[in-house]
Short mmCIF file of C-alpha atoms in Angstrom, two decimals:
data_model
loop_
_atom_site.label_atom_id
_atom_site.label_comp_id
_atom_site.label_asym_id
_atom_site.label_seq_id
_atom_site.Cartn_x
_atom_site.Cartn_y
_atom_site.Cartn_z
CA UNK A 18 18.09 -22.90 11.38
CA UNK A 19 20.72 -20.04 11.68
CA UNK A 20 20.89 -19.52 8.60
CA UNK A 21 16.89 -19.74 7.79
CA UNK A 22 16.19 -17.13 10.79
CA UNK A 23 18.80 -14.83 8.89
CA UNK A 24 17.50 -15.86 5.26
CA UNK A 25 13.85 -14.69 6.74
CA UNK A 26 14.95 -11.38 8.48
CA UNK A 27 16.70 -10.44 5.45
CA UNK A 28 13.24 -10.65 3.19
CA UNK A 29 11.51 -9.88 5.79
CA UNK A 30 14.06 -6.29 5.87
CA UNK A 31 13.07 -6.07 2.00
CA UNK A 32 9.95 -5.62 2.25
CA UNK A 33 10.52 -1.88 4.46
CA UNK A 34 11.52 1.28 2.96
CA UNK A 35 12.18 4.59 3.95
CA UNK A 36 10.17 7.66 2.82
CA UNK A 37 10.97 11.31 2.12
CA UNK A 38 7.64 13.32 2.08
CA UNK A 39 8.10 16.57 0.33
CA UNK A 40 5.47 19.21 1.09
CA UNK A 41 5.68 18.07 3.85
CA UNK A 42 2.88 20.31 5.59
CA UNK A 43 0.72 20.49 2.44
CA UNK A 44 -2.65 19.64 3.29
CA UNK A 45 -2.06 15.75 1.54
CA UNK A 46 1.51 16.01 2.30
CA UNK A 47 0.92 16.00 6.27
CA UNK A 48 -2.56 13.39 6.28
CA UNK A 49 0.71 11.21 4.08
CA UNK A 50 3.38 11.81 7.11
CA UNK A 51 1.31 10.72 9.43
CA UNK A 52 0.12 7.82 7.49
CA UNK A 53 3.75 6.70 6.74
CA UNK A 54 4.52 7.24 10.44
CA UNK A 55 1.85 4.67 11.17
CA UNK A 56 3.09 2.01 8.98
CA UNK A 57 4.89 -1.26 9.90
CA UNK A 58 6.31 -1.49 6.92
CA UNK A 59 7.94 2.41 6.84
CA UNK A 60 10.42 2.14 8.66
CA UNK A 61 11.67 6.14 9.47
CA UNK A 62 9.76 9.20 7.15
CA UNK A 63 12.30 12.26 6.38
CA UNK A 64 9.52 15.04 6.15
CA UNK A 65 10.92 17.85 4.16
CA UNK A 66 9.98 21.18 4.84
CA UNK A 67 10.84 24.65 4.56
CA UNK A 68 11.15 25.72 8.68
CA UNK A 69 11.71 23.93 11.49
CA UNK A 70 9.25 21.92 13.94
CA UNK A 71 9.42 20.78 17.27
CA UNK A 72 8.58 17.87 18.42
CA UNK A 73 6.14 18.64 20.29
CA UNK A 74 4.05 20.64 18.06
CA UNK A 75 3.89 17.41 15.40
CA UNK A 76 0.10 17.09 17.01
CA UNK A 77 -0.84 20.61 15.57
CA UNK A 78 1.10 20.00 12.25
CA UNK A 79 0.11 16.82 11.73
CA UNK A 80 -3.17 16.62 12.69
CA UNK A 81 -3.67 12.40 12.80
CA UNK A 82 -0.38 11.70 13.94
CA UNK A 83 -0.16 8.91 16.55
CA UNK A 84 2.69 9.27 19.87
CA UNK A 85 3.87 6.84 18.47
CA UNK A 86 4.82 7.78 14.92
CA UNK A 87 6.14 11.01 16.32
CA UNK A 88 9.45 8.73 17.15
CA UNK A 89 9.79 7.96 13.00
CA UNK A 90 9.53 11.46 11.79
CA UNK A 91 12.70 13.14 10.78
CA UNK A 92 12.83 17.38 10.22
CA UNK A 93 14.30 18.22 7.21
CA UNK A 94 14.72 21.69 6.17
CA UNK A 95 15.73 22.90 2.94
CA UNK A 96 15.50 25.55 1.00
CA UNK A 97 13.63 24.57 -2.32
CA UNK A 98 15.29 27.88 -4.03
CA UNK A 99 19.19 26.25 -2.53
CA UNK A 100 18.10 22.42 -2.86
CA UNK A 101 20.56 20.97 -3.76
CA UNK A 102 22.87 22.69 -1.55
CA UNK A 103 20.58 22.04 1.50
CA UNK A 104 18.91 18.37 0.90
CA UNK A 105 21.32 17.20 2.99
CA UNK A 106 19.92 13.13 3.48
CA UNK A 107 17.48 13.72 3.09
CA UNK A 108 16.65 11.65 0.15
CA UNK A 109 20.10 9.53 0.96
CA UNK A 110 18.30 8.18 3.74
CA UNK A 111 15.11 6.83 2.22
CA UNK A 112 13.91 4.45 -0.51
CA UNK A 113 10.62 6.32 -1.61
CA UNK A 114 10.03 8.91 -2.55
CA UNK A 115 6.34 11.25 -2.28
CA UNK A 116 6.13 14.79 -3.81
CA UNK A 117 2.45 16.48 -2.19
CA UNK A 118 4.61 19.90 -3.92
CA UNK A 119 1.18 22.78 -4.85
CA UNK A 120 -0.24 25.34 -5.08
CA UNK A 121 -2.38 27.56 -6.87
CA UNK A 122 -1.98 30.82 -8.85
CA UNK A 123 -3.68 33.16 -6.97
CA UNK A 124 -1.85 31.74 -3.56
CA UNK A 125 1.08 31.90 -5.03
CA UNK A 126 1.08 35.21 -6.01
CA UNK A 127 -0.17 34.82 -10.55
CA UNK A 128 1.59 32.55 -12.73
CA UNK A 129 5.23 32.78 -12.38
CA UNK A 130 4.88 31.80 -8.58
CA UNK A 131 2.35 29.09 -8.87
CA UNK A 132 4.94 27.80 -12.14
CA UNK A 133 7.76 27.60 -10.06
CA UNK A 134 6.28 25.62 -6.69
CA UNK A 135 4.29 22.88 -9.26
CA UNK A 136 6.76 22.34 -11.87
CA UNK A 137 10.65 23.72 -10.94
CA UNK A 138 10.70 22.80 -7.21
CA UNK A 139 8.86 19.51 -8.49
CA UNK A 140 11.84 19.41 -10.64
CA UNK A 141 14.05 20.23 -8.26
CA UNK A 142 12.73 17.56 -5.71
CA UNK A 143 13.19 14.50 -8.18
CA UNK A 144 16.62 15.54 -9.51
CA UNK A 145 17.74 14.94 -5.74
CA UNK A 146 16.04 12.40 -5.24
CA UNK A 147 18.08 10.19 -8.35
CA UNK A 148 20.96 11.84 -7.62
CA UNK A 149 20.53 10.40 -4.39
CA UNK A 150 20.87 7.18 -5.95
CA UNK A 151 19.19 5.15 -3.08
CA UNK A 152 15.29 6.20 -4.35
CA UNK A 153 13.97 3.56 -6.47
CA UNK A 154 10.39 4.80 -6.47
CA UNK A 155 9.13 8.31 -6.69
CA UNK A 156 5.05 9.46 -6.21
CA UNK A 157 3.94 12.53 -6.93
CA UNK A 158 0.22 13.83 -7.14
CA UNK A 159 -0.91 16.17 -10.01
CA UNK A 160 -4.61 16.25 -10.54
CA UNK A 161 -7.35 14.54 -12.44
CA UNK A 162 -7.91 15.39 -16.11
CA UNK A 163 -3.87 16.00 -16.89
CA UNK A 164 -3.32 15.94 -20.52
CA UNK A 165 0.63 16.32 -21.80
CA UNK A 166 -0.60 17.38 -25.67
CA UNK A 167 -2.45 20.48 -23.83
CA UNK A 168 -1.15 23.72 -24.78
CA UNK A 169 -0.04 25.90 -21.97
CA UNK A 170 -2.75 29.11 -23.47
CA UNK A 171 -5.39 26.35 -23.08
CA UNK A 172 -4.91 25.73 -19.67
CA UNK A 173 -1.96 26.78 -17.61
CA UNK A 174 -2.61 24.44 -15.16
CA UNK A 175 -2.57 21.69 -16.82
CA UNK A 176 0.10 22.66 -18.59
CA UNK A 177 2.46 23.12 -15.61
CA UNK A 178 1.07 19.99 -14.44
CA UNK A 179 2.17 17.97 -17.26
CA UNK A 180 5.14 19.85 -17.76
CA UNK A 181 6.08 18.20 -14.07
CA UNK A 182 4.86 14.95 -14.64
CA UNK A 183 7.37 14.46 -18.03
CA UNK A 184 9.99 15.59 -15.70
CA UNK A 185 9.62 13.16 -13.38
CA UNK A 186 9.67 9.99 -15.58
CA UNK A 187 12.23 11.47 -17.48
CA UNK A 188 14.30 10.28 -14.49
CA UNK A 189 13.53 6.20 -14.78
CA UNK A 190 13.72 5.28 -11.42
CA UNK A 191 14.34 2.08 -10.67
CA UNK A 192 10.56 0.93 -9.95
CA UNK A 193 9.16 3.36 -11.35
CA UNK A 194 6.84 6.77 -10.66
CA UNK A 195 3.12 7.00 -9.88
CA UNK A 196 1.46 9.64 -11.32
CA UNK A 197 -1.49 10.76 -8.75
CA UNK A 198 -4.75 12.37 -10.69
CA UNK A 199 -6.92 12.79 -7.34
CA UNK A 200 -10.25 14.76 -8.73
CA UNK A 201 -11.56 17.84 -6.86
CA UNK A 202 -9.85 17.94 -3.02
CA UNK A 203 -11.51 18.12 0.16
CA UNK A 204 -9.05 19.13 2.73
CA UNK A 205 -11.18 19.75 5.80
CA UNK A 206 -13.31 22.81 6.50
CA UNK A 207 -10.63 24.29 8.70
CA UNK A 208 -8.24 24.60 4.37
CA UNK A 209 -11.36 24.90 2.28
CA UNK A 210 -11.67 28.18 3.99
CA UNK A 211 -8.67 29.55 2.36
CA UNK A 212 -10.32 28.20 -1.34
CA UNK A 213 -13.05 30.02 -2.77
CA UNK A 214 -13.77 27.39 -4.97
CA UNK A 215 -13.31 25.01 -1.88
CA UNK A 216 -15.96 27.57 0.05
CA UNK A 217 -18.84 27.30 -2.44
CA UNK A 218 -18.25 23.95 -2.76
CA UNK A 219 -18.51 23.30 1.00
CA UNK A 220 -21.39 25.74 0.38
CA UNK A 221 -22.96 23.99 -1.87
CA UNK A 222 -22.62 20.56 0.25
CA UNK A 223 -20.29 19.49 -2.05
CA UNK A 224 -17.64 17.19 -0.96
CA UNK A 225 -14.65 15.71 -2.85
CA UNK A 226 -11.70 12.98 -2.38
CA UNK A 227 -11.26 13.49 1.77
CA UNK A 228 -7.37 14.63 1.59
CA UNK A 229 -6.94 11.58 4.31
CA UNK A 230 -8.25 9.04 1.82
CA UNK A 231 -5.33 9.70 -0.76
CA UNK A 232 -2.88 9.94 2.01
CA UNK A 233 -3.56 6.65 2.66
CA UNK A 234 -3.68 5.23 -1.20
CA UNK A 235 -0.31 6.51 -1.57
CA UNK A 236 0.36 4.66 1.35
CA UNK A 237 -1.01 1.72 0.44
CA UNK A 238 0.54 1.37 -3.09
CA UNK A 239 4.53 2.01 -1.19
CA UNK A 240 3.38 -0.80 0.81
CA UNK A 241 2.02 -3.03 -1.68
CA UNK A 242 5.19 -2.20 -4.08
CA UNK A 243 8.08 -3.22 -1.48
CA UNK A 244 6.47 -6.25 -0.86
CA UNK A 245 6.79 -7.31 -4.61
CA UNK A 246 2.44 -7.17 -5.23
CA UNK A 247 2.55 -4.65 -6.88
CA UNK A 248 4.81 -4.93 -10.50
CA UNK A 249 7.05 -1.81 -10.84
CA UNK A 250 6.17 0.16 -13.83
CA UNK A 251 7.73 2.85 -15.58
CA UNK A 252 4.99 4.76 -15.31
CA UNK A 253 1.39 4.02 -13.48
CA UNK A 254 -1.52 6.61 -13.82
CA UNK A 255 -3.67 6.30 -10.40
CA UNK A 256 -6.68 8.28 -11.59
CA UNK A 257 -9.62 9.56 -8.36
CA UNK A 258 -11.59 6.32 -9.25
CA UNK A 259 -8.79 4.20 -8.24
CA UNK A 260 -7.95 6.22 -5.16
CA UNK A 261 -11.95 5.68 -3.90
CA UNK A 262 -11.84 1.44 -4.66
CA UNK A 263 -7.94 1.57 -3.27
CA UNK A 264 -9.45 3.50 -0.09
CA UNK A 265 -12.73 1.25 -0.57
CA UNK A 266 -11.47 -2.33 -0.37
CA UNK A 267 -9.04 -1.83 2.53
#
């Protein structure tokens, strides 16, 4: 009987996972941290940030986090320019990685700044996860319409996102990589006011995929993967329609 109980506990433990989230304070990342903190399958969340966040400020940074979920989250401060030197145990104490790093050319001060965040930082994060040896799956958020054969002169945005996907896939994680292709994102009124296209969409009454729903779908996927409900694939591209369907069926 004791042996059966031990085996049962081992099986249950194998269904659990520890998470690391890059871009943890962005529109999608902060919702994902909250979702993972709520998950019964996720035992800890390493939130990778550029600055320290005090526990009493968690509700402001992660608006939908529960008081119980707060205890699961650990802030890991890094310098992306020196990631290998500052990453610490962010990756070695995790099993599943989520990358929500992303910006726009206008916010990044031009093409070079955009490429640095969306490609260079993403590549560095994935490499550190691979180096850690404990990460079995890497989830990357890019965008709908990403085509890896698209030349840079047609769209630097698509070209950069495509190269980031290729960098992640080249690392061949044990349980593969999920590439998330959300369409136009609804980041909420507070954040929408900071980007012109989102202002226009808001004025016109248009609403995209809520970042909360994207985060929820990513959580569901990780849970199902850890429970063996999803067969690992080297590359699993999840388009906007499937993301919405995952939320609707939950």
